[in-house]
XYZ file of C-alpha atoms in Angstrom:
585
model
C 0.000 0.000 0.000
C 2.893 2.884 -0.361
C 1.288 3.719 -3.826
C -1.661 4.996 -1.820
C -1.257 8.951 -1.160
C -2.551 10.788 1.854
C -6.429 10.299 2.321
C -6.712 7.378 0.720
C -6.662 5.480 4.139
C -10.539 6.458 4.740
C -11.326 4.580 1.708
C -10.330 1.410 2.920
C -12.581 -0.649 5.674
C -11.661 -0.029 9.202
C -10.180 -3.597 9.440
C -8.073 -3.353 6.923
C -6.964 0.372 8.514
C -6.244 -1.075 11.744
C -4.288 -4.098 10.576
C -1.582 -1.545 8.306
C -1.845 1.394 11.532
C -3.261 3.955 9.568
C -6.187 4.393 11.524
C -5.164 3.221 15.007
C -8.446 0.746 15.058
C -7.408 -2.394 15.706
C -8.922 -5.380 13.588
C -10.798 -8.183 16.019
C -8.993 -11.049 17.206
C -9.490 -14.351 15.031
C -10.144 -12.306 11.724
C -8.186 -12.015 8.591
C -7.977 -9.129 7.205
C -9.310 -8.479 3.455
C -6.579 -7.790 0.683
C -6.442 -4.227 0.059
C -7.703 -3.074 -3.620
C -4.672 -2.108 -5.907
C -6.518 -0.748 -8.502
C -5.620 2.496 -7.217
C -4.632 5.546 -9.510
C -2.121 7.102 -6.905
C -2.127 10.731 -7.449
C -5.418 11.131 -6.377
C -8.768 9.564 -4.894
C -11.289 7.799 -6.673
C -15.008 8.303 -5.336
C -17.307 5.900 -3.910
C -18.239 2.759 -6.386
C -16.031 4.187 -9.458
C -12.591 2.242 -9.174
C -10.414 2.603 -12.150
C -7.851 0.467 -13.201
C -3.983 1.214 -13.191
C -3.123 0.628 -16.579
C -4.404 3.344 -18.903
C -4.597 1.050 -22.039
C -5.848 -2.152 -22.170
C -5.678 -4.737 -19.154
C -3.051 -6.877 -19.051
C -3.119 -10.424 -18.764
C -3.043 -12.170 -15.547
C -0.040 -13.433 -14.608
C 0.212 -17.492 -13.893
C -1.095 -18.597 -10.711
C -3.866 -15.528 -10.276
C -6.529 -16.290 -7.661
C -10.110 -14.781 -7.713
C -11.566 -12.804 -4.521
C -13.290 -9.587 -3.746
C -11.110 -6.443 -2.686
C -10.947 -5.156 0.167
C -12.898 -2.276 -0.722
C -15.948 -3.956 -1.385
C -16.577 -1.725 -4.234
C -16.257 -3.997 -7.046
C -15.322 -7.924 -8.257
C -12.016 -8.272 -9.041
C -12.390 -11.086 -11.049
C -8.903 -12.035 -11.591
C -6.104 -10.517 -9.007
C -2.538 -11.470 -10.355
C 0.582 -11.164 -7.803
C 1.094 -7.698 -9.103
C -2.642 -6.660 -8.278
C -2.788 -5.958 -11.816
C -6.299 -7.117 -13.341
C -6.939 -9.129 -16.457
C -9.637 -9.188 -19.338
C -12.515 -9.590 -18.322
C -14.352 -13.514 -19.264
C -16.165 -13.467 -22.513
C -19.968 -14.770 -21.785
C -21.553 -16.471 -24.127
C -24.708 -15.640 -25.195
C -27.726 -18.122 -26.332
C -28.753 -17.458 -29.807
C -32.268 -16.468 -29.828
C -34.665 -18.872 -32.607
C -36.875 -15.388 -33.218
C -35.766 -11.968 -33.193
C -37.317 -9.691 -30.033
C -38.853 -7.629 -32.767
C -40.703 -10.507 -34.429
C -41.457 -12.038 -30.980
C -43.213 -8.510 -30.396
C -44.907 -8.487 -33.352
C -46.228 -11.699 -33.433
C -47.479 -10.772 -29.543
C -49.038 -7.739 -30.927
C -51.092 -9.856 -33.647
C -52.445 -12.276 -31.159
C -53.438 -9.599 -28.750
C -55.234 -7.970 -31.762
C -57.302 -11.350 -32.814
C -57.778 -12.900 -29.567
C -59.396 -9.519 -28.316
C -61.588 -9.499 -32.241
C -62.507 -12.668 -31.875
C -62.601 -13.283 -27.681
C -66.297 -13.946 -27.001
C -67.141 -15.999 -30.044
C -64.227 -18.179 -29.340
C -65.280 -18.551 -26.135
C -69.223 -19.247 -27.070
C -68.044 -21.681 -29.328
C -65.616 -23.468 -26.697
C -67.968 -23.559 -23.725
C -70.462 -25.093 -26.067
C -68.647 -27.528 -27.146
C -67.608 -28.687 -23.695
C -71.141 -29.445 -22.806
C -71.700 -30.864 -26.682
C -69.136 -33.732 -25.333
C -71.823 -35.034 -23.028
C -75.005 -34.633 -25.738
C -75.603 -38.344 -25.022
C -75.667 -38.179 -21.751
C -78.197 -35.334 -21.902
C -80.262 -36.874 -24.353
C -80.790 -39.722 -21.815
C -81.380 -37.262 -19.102
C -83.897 -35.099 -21.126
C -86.218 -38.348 -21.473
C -84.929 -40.757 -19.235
C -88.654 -42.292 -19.442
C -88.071 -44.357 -22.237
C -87.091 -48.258 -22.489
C -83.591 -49.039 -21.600
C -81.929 -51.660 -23.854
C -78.693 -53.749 -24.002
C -79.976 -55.606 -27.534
C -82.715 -56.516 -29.764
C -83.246 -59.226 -32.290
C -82.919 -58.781 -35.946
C -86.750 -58.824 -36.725
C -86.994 -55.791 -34.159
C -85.639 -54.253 -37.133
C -88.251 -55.079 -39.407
C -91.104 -54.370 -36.562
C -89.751 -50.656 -36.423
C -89.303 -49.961 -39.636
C -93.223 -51.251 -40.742
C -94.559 -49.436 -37.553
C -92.529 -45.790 -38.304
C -93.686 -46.357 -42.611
C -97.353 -46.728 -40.740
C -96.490 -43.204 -38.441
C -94.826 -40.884 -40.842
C -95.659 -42.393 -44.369
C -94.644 -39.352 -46.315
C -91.569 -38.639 -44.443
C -90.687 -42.473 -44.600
C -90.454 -42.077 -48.652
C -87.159 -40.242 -48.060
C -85.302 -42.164 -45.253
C -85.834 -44.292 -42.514
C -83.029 -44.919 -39.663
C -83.341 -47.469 -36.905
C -80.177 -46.910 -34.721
C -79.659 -50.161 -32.600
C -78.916 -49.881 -28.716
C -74.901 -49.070 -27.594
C -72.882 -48.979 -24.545
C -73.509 -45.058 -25.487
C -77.021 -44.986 -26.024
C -78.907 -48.046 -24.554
C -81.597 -46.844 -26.514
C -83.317 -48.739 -30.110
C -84.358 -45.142 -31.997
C -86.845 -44.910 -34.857
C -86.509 -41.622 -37.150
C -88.107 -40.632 -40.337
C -87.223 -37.609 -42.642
C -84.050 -36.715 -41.138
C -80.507 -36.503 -42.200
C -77.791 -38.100 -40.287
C -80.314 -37.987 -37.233
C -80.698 -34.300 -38.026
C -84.872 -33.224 -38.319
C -87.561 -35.248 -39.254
C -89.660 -37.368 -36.306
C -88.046 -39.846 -34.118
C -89.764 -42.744 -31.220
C -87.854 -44.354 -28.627
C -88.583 -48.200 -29.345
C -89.164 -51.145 -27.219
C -87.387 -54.507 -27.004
C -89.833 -55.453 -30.188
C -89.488 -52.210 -32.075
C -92.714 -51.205 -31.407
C -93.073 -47.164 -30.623
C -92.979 -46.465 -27.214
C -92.903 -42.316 -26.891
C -92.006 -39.586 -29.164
C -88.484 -38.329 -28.387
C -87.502 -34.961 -26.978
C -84.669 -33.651 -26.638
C -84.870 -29.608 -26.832
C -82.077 -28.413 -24.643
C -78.976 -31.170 -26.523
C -80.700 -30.372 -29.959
C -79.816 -26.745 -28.869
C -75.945 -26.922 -27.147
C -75.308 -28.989 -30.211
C -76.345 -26.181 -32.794
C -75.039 -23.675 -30.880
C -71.739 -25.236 -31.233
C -71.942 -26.061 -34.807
C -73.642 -22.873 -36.145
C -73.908 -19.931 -33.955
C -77.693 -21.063 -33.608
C -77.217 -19.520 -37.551
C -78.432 -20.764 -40.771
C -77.014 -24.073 -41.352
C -74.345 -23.196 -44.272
C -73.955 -19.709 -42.691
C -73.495 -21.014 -39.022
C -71.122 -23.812 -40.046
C -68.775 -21.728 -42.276
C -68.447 -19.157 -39.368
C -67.520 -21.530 -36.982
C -65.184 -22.988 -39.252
C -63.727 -19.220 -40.124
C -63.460 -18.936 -35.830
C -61.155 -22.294 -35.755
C -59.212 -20.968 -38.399
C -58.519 -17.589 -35.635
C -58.188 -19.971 -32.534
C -55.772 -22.196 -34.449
C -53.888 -18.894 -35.534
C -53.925 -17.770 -32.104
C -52.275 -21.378 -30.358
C -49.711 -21.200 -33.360
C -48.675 -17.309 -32.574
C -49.046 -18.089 -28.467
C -46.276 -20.556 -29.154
C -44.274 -18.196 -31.645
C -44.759 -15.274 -28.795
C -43.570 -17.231 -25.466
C -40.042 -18.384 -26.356
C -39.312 -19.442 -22.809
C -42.893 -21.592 -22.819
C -41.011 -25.019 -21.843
C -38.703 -23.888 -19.995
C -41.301 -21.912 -17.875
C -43.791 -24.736 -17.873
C -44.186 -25.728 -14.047
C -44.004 -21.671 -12.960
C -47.167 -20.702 -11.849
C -47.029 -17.765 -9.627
C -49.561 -16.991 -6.968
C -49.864 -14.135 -4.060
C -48.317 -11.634 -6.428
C -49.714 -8.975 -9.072
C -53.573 -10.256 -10.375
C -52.244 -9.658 -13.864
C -48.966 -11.936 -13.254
C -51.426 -14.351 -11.976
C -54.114 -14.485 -15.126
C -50.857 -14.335 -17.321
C -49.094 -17.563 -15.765
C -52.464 -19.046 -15.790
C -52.835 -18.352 -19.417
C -49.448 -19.539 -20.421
C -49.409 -22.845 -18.433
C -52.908 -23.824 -19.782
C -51.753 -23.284 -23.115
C -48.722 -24.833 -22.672
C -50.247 -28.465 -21.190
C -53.607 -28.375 -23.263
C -51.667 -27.274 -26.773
C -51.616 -31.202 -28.328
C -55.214 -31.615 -27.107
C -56.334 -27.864 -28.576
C -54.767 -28.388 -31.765
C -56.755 -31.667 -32.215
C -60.306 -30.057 -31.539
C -59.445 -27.025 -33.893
C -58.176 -28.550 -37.080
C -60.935 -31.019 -36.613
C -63.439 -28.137 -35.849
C -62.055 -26.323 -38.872
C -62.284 -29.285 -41.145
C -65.977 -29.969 -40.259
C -66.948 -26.463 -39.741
C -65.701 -25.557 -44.173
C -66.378 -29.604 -45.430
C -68.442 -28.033 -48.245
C -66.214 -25.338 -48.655
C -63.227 -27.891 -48.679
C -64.384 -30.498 -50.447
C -65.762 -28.237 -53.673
C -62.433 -26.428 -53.492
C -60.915 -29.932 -54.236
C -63.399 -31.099 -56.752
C -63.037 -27.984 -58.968
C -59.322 -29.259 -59.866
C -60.043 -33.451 -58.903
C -62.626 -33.987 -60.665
C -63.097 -30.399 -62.985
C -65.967 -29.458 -60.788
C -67.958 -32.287 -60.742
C -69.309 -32.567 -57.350
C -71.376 -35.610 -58.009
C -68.884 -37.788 -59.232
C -67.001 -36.279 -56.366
C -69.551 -37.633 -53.340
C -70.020 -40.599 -55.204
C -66.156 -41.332 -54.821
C -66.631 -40.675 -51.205
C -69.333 -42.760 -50.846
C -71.858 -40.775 -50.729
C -74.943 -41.081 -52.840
C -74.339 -40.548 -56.828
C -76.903 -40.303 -59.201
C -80.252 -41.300 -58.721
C -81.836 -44.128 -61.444
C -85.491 -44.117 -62.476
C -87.704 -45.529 -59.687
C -90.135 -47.358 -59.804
C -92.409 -49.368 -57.163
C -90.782 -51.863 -55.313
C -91.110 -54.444 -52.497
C -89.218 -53.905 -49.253
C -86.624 -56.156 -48.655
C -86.373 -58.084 -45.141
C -83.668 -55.463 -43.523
C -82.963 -58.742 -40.713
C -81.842 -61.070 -43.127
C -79.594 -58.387 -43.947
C -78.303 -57.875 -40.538
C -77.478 -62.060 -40.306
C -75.181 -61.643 -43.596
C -73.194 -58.508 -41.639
C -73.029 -60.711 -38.845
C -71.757 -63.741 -40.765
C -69.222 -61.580 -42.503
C -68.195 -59.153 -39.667
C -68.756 -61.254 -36.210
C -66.338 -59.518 -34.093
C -68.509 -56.050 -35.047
C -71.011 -54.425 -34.028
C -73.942 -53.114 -35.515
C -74.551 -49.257 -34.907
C -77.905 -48.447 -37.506
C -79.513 -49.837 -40.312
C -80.842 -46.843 -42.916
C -83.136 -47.545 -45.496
C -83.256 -44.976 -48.472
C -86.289 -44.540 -51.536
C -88.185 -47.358 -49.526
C -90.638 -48.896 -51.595
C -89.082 -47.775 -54.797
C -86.898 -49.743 -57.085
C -83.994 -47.221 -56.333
C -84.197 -48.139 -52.535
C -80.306 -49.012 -51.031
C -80.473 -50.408 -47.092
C -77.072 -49.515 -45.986
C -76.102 -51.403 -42.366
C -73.364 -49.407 -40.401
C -71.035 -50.968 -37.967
C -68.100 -50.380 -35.995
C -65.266 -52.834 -35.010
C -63.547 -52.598 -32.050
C -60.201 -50.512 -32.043
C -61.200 -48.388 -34.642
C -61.660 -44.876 -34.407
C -63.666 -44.399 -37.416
C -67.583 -45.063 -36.382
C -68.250 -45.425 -40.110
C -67.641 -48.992 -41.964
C -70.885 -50.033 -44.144
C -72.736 -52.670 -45.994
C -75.058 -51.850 -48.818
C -77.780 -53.999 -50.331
C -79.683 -53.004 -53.333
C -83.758 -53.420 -53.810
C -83.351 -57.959 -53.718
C -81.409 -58.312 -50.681
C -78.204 -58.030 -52.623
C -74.733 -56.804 -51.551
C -73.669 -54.883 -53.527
C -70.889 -52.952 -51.871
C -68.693 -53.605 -48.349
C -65.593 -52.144 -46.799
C -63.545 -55.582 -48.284
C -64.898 -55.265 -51.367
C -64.360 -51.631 -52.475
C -61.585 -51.221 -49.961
C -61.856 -48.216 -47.661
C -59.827 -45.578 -48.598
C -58.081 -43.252 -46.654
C -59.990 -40.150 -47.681
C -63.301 -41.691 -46.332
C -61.416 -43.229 -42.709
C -60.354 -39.845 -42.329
C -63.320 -37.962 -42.744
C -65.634 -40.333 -40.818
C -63.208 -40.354 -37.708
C -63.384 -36.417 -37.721
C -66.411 -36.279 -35.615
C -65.508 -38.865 -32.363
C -62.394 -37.322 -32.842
C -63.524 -33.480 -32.377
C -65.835 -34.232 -29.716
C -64.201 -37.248 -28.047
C -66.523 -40.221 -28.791
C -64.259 -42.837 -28.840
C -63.091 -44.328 -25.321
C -66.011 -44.190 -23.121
C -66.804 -41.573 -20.201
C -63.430 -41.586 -19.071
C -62.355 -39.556 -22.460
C -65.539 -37.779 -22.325
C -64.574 -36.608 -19.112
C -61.384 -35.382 -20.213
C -62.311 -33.383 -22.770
C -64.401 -31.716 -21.018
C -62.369 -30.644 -18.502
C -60.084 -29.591 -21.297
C -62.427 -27.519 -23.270
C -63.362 -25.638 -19.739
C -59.456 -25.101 -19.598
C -59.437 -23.613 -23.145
C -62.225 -21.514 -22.210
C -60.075 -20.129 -19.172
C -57.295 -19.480 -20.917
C -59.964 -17.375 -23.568
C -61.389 -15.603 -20.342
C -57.937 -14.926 -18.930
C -56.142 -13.348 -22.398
C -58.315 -10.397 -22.105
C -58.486 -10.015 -18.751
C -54.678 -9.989 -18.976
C -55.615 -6.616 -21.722
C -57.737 -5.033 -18.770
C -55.492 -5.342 -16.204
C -52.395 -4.140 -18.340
C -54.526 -0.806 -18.935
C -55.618 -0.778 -15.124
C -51.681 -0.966 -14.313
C -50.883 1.870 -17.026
C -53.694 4.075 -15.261
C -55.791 3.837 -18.446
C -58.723 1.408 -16.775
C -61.916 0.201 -18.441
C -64.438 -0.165 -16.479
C -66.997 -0.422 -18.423
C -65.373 -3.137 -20.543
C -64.546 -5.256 -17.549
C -67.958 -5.499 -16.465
C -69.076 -6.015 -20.331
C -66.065 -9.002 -20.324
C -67.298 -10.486 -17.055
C -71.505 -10.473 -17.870
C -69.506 -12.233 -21.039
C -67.744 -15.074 -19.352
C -70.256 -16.007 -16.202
C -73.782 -14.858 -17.799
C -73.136 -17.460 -20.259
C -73.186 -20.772 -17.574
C -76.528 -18.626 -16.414
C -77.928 -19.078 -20.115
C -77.217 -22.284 -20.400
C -78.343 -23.766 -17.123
C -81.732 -21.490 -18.089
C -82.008 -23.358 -21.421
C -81.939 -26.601 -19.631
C -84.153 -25.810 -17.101
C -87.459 -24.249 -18.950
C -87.636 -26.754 -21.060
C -88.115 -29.122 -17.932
C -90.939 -27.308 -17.463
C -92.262 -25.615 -20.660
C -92.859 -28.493 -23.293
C -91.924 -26.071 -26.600
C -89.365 -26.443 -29.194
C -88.276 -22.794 -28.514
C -88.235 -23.325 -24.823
C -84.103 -23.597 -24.828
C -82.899 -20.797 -26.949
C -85.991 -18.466 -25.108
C -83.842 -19.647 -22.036
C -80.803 -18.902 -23.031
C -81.796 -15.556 -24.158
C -83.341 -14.413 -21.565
C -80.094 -15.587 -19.213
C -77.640 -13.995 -21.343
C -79.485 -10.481 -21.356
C -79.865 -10.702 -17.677
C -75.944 -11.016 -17.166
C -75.707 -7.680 -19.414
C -78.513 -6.359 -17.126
C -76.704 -6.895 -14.309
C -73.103 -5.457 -15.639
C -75.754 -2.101 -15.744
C -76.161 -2.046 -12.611
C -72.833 -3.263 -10.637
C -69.870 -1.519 -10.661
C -66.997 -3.623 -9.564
C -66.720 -6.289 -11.993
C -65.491 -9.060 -9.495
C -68.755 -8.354 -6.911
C -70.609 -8.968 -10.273
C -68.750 -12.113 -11.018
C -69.700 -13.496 -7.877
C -72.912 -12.794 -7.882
C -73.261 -14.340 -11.547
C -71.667 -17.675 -10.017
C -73.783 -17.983 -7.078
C -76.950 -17.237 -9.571
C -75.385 -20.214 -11.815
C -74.819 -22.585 -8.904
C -78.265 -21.828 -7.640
C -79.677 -22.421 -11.347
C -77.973 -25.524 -11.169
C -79.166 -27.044 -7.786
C -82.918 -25.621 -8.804
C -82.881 -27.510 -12.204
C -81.452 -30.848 -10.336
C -84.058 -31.029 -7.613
C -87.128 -29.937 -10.544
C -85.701 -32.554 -13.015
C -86.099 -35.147 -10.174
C -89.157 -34.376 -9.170
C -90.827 -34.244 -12.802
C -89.232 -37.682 -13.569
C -89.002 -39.537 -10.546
C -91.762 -41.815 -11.130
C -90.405 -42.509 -14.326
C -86.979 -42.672 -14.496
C -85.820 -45.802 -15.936
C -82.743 -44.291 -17.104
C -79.917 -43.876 -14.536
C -78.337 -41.230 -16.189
C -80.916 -39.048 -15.247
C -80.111 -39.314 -11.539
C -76.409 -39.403 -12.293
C -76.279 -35.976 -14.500
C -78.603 -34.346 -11.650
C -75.902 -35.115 -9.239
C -73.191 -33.868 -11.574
C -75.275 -31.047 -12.078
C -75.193 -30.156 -8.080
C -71.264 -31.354 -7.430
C -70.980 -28.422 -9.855
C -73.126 -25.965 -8.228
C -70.782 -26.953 -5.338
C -67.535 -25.925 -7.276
C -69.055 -22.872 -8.529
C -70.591 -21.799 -4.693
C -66.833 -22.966 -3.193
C -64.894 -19.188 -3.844
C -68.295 -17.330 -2.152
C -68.213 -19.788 1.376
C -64.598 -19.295 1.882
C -64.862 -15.199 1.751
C -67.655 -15.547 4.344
C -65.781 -18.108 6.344
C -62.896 -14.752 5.778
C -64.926 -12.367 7.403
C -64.760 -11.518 11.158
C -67.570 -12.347 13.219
C-alpha cells in the first residue's frame, strides 16, 4: 500500500486500517484481514463505487497462478487478481442465440393480442359449447330418461320398427328411414323418419320389439349442439363461421407458441400471491402450454368440419373439374339417382345375419333404409369394429337383398377413414366416459385461458392508469352470464314443453348477465354474484328434473347428471363460502 497517497486510508474498511496502523483501530482477534484493492490511480482519490484500473490502455493479462476474490474495498469484483494486483480481461460470456428476433417475438405478440381480443367472445361461445356438446348423449338420456332401456334386440326388431314408423310418418318415410340399434352409449333402439344423419324429421324411442314407445324430446342437446356447430345460424352460414373462428383460434395457439419463447422452460411456474395480472398471465401460459396437443386436435378437426363443403368443392373444382357428383359418389356418398319405380321392401334382418356372418367380431350401430318402396331403394347397415376410431364402416344392399358394396370389397380408402373419424375425434366419442370426461375438462381449460387473455388486456390498462371499467364489467356479464344461459335453457324446457323453450332460455339468461353489468360496478362483486346465480340455477334444475321424472326414471343417467349437475353448483358456490368463512364475526 505505499502507492496509496494521503487520504486514501478512509477509503479502505476499518479492518483493513487497523491491521496496516493507519487508523489506530485495531482489527478483532481471530479475523483475517481483506486484501487491500490495488486498482488504485495514486495521485489522487477515486469516489465511492467508481474504481479505475492502473493501466491506462488495455488490461493486461493475468499473470500465472492468479486467484479470484473480492477487494478489500468492497466496491467492485475483481475477477482475476494477479501477484502484481494488476487485473486481467474480463471472461467473454456467451450468449444463447435467440430462434426469433425480439422484434418478431413482439410483433407476433401484438397480432395475437389484436385477434384474440376481435374474436374473444365468439371463441369462447363456441368453446364452452362444445364442452357441454361432449356429453349430448348423456343429456339426451337425461332429457327423457322415461323411455325403455336396452342392451340388444333381435334382428326382426328391425323389421317391426321400420313397418310401424312407414305406418307413423308415411310421407316422411319415402325419403329415409333410420333405426339406430342400442350401444354402450345410447342403450336406446331409436326410430326416425325424414331426417338426415339424425338431423330433423320425427323420431320414437322403441321397445325390445321395435314397437313405438314415446315420441323423443330432446330440446335443450338439440340446442348446445347447434349452438356449437352454427352460432344457432343458418345451417351453411353457421357452419362456415364456426369454421372461419377455428381458423382464428388455431392462428392464435400457433402465434401463443411463436410469442412465449421461454414456454417449456417456464412450464411448471405458476405464480400466486403476487400482481392479479402476473397471476391471469401464468395461468394463461401454463394452460396453453399443457392443453396445446389436445387444442390443436379439436381445432383442425373443428375447422375441417366447420368448411367440409367449402373444402371439399375447393378440391373437386381441380379433382374432378368441378364435378361434385362424381365427387360424393367417390366418397361414398350417394351418386346419381336411377329411375324408380315401385318396389317391395326387402327383409332389412336377413340383412343384418349376412353382416353378422361376414363381420362377427362387429357391431352393428344403424340400419338406414333410403327410396323405400321404390326400385332405387339401397339399405345400408353401419357398424363399428372394435379398435377403430372411425364409427363409419358399411354394408349396402340393393332393392333384392343383394350386396352390392362392403368395406372388403371396395376397400376403404383413406380419404373416407379420415373424414368419418373427424367427428368422435372433435368431440371425443371414442373411449367411453373416461375420455368424455377429459375433454371436457379440457375444453373448460381452453375456455379459461380465452377468459384470462383479455383479462390480462384489462389489467395491463388498469396498471398503465388507463382502466376500463366499463369493458370489464361487459367481459365479465360475457364469461359467467353465459353458464346462467345455459343452465336457463336446460331448465325451462323441464318445465315448458316447446321447441323454442331452450334458446328463449338462453336468451333471456344472457341479457340478464348484461342487465346486471348495468347495474354493478366492480366487476369481481358482479362475477360473484353471476356464479352464485349459476350454482343456484344448477341445484334448482337438479331437484325440478327429479321431481318431474321420478316416477319414471328408468334411465340412470338421469339421476347421475342431476348429481353432476349439483357437485358443480358446489364448485361454482366454493370461492363465495370461503370469503364468508374470511370475514370476522
Amino acid at each position: 500500500m505505499a502507492g496509496l497517497g494521503p487520504g486514501h486510508d478512509r477509503l479502505l474498511p476499518r479492518d483493513v486500517r487497523g491491521a496496516r496502523g493507519g487508523s489506530g483501530v485495531r482489527r478483532p482477534a481471530g479475523r483475517r484481514a481483506r486484501r487491500p484493492c490495488l486498482d488504485r490511480q495514486p495521485d489522487r482519490a477515486v469516489p465511492l463505487g467508481r474504481p479505475r484500473h492502473l493501466g491506462a490502455g488495455r488490461p493486461q493479462d493475468p499473470a500465472p497462478g492468479h486467484r479470484h476474490g473480492r477487494c478489500a474495498c468492497r466496491l467492485q469484483r475483481c475477477d482475476r487478481v494477479g501477484p502484481a494486483g494488476v487485473n486481467g480481461p474480463e471472461p467473454k460470456v456467451a450468449r444463447r442465440k435467440l430462434l426469433l428476433s425480439p422484434g418478431l417475438v413482439g410483433a407476433v405478440l401484438a397480432g395475437h393480442s389484436a385477434v384474440g381480443l376481435a374474436l374473444a367472445a365468439l371463441i369462447y361461445l363456441v368453446c364452452l359449447s362444445g364442452s357441454l356438446a361432449v356429453f349430448a348423449q348423456e343429456l339426451q338420456r337425461w332429457e327423457q330418461p322415461a323411455g325403455p332401456v336396452l342392451e340388444s334386440v333381435a334382428p326382426r326388431a328391425v323389421d317391426e320398427g321400420f313397418n310401424a314408423i312407414r305406418a307413423k310418418a308415411p310421407t316422411l318415410a319415402k325419403k329415409t328411414v333410420s333405426i339406430e340399434l342400442p350401444s354402450a352409449a345410447v342403450p336406446r333402439l331409436t326410430l326416425s323418419a325424414g331426417g338426415d344423419e339424425g338431423v330433423g324429421g320425427e323420431k320414437w324411442l322403441a321397445d325390445a320389439a321395435g314397437r313405438p314407445a314415446a315420441r323423443i324430446r330432446r330440446p335443450t342437446s338439440d340446442f348446445i349442439v347447434a349452438l356449437h356447430t352454427g352460432l344457432l345460424l343458418p345451417e351453411g352460414i353457421g357452419r362456415t363461421l364456426v369454421g372461419l373462428i377455428g381458423i382464428a383460434l388455431l392462428a392464435l395457439l400457433l402465434s401463443g407458441v411463436l410469442a412465449h419463447p421461454r414456454m417449456i422452460k417456464d412450464a411448471f411456474t405458476l405464480r400466486r400471491g403476487g400482481s392479479w395480472r402476473l397471476q391471469q398471465a401464468d395461468l394463461h401460459n401454463r394452460l396453453g402450454t399443457w392443453g396445446l396437443p389436445f387444442y390443436l386436435t379439436v381445432t383442425l378437426t373443428g375447422v375441417f368440419l366447420g368448411l367440409f363443403f367449402v373444402i371439399f368443392a375447393s378440391l373437386a373444382a381441380t379433382a374432378y373439374k368441378g364435378d361434385l357428383r362424381h365427387a360424393f359418389s367417390d366418397m361414398g356418398f350417394e351418386g346419381e339417382r336411377p329411375q324408380q319405380t315401385a318396389a317391395a321392401v326387402p327383409s332389412m334382418s336377413a340383412m343384418i345375419e349376412v353382416v353378422r356372418a361376414k363381420a362377427p367380431e362387429a357391431s352393428i350401430r344403424s340400419v338406414s333404409i333410403e327410396r323405400a318402396g321404390t326400385s332405387g331403394q339401397k339399405v345400408n347397415v353401419t357398424v363399428h369394429r372394435p379398435g377403430q376410431l372411425s364409427t363409419y364402416e358399411r354394408y349396402v344392399f340393393d332393392t333384392s337383398g343383394r350386396m352390392v358394396d362392403s368395406p372388403k370389397a371396395t376397400g376403404e380408402t383413406i380419404s373416407r377413414q379420415i373424414l368419418f373419424a373427424l367427428q368422435p375425434l372433435h368431440f371425443g366419442w371414442f373411449g367411453g366416459i373416461v375420455v368424455k370426461a377429459a375433454y371436457g375438462l379440457l375444453g373448460l381449460a381452453l375456455c379459461v385461458m380465452t377468459s384470462s387473455g383479455v383479462t390480462i388486456w384489462l389489467a395491463r390498462r388498469r396498471d398503465k392508469g388507463r382502466p376500463a371499467p366499463m369493458w370489464e364489467r361487459i367481459w365479465t356479464a360475457t364469461i359467467w352470464g353465459q353458464p346462467v344461459a345455459l343452465a336457463l335453457a336446460a331448465a325451462v324446457p323441464v318445465l315448458w314443453r316447446s321447441e323454442t323453450a331452450a334458446a328463449m332460455g338462453w336468451a333471456a339468461g344472457a341479457a340478464s348477465a348484461f342487465a346486471l353489468a348495468c347495474l354493478y360496478r366492480n366487476d369481481r362483486a358482479l362475477a360473484l354474484t353471476l356464479r352464485l346465480l349459476t350454482a343456484v340455477l344448477l341445484v334448482a334444475l337438479a331437484v325440478t328434473h327429479g321431481v318431474v321424472w321420478s316416477r319414471q326414471m328408468e334411465d340412470s343417467a338421469g339421476w347421475i347428471v342431476d348429481a353432476v349437475l349439483i357437485v358443480g353448483a358446489a364448485v361454482l358456490a366454493a370461492p363465495l363460502s370461503k370469503r364468508a368463512a374470511a370475514r370476522p364475526s
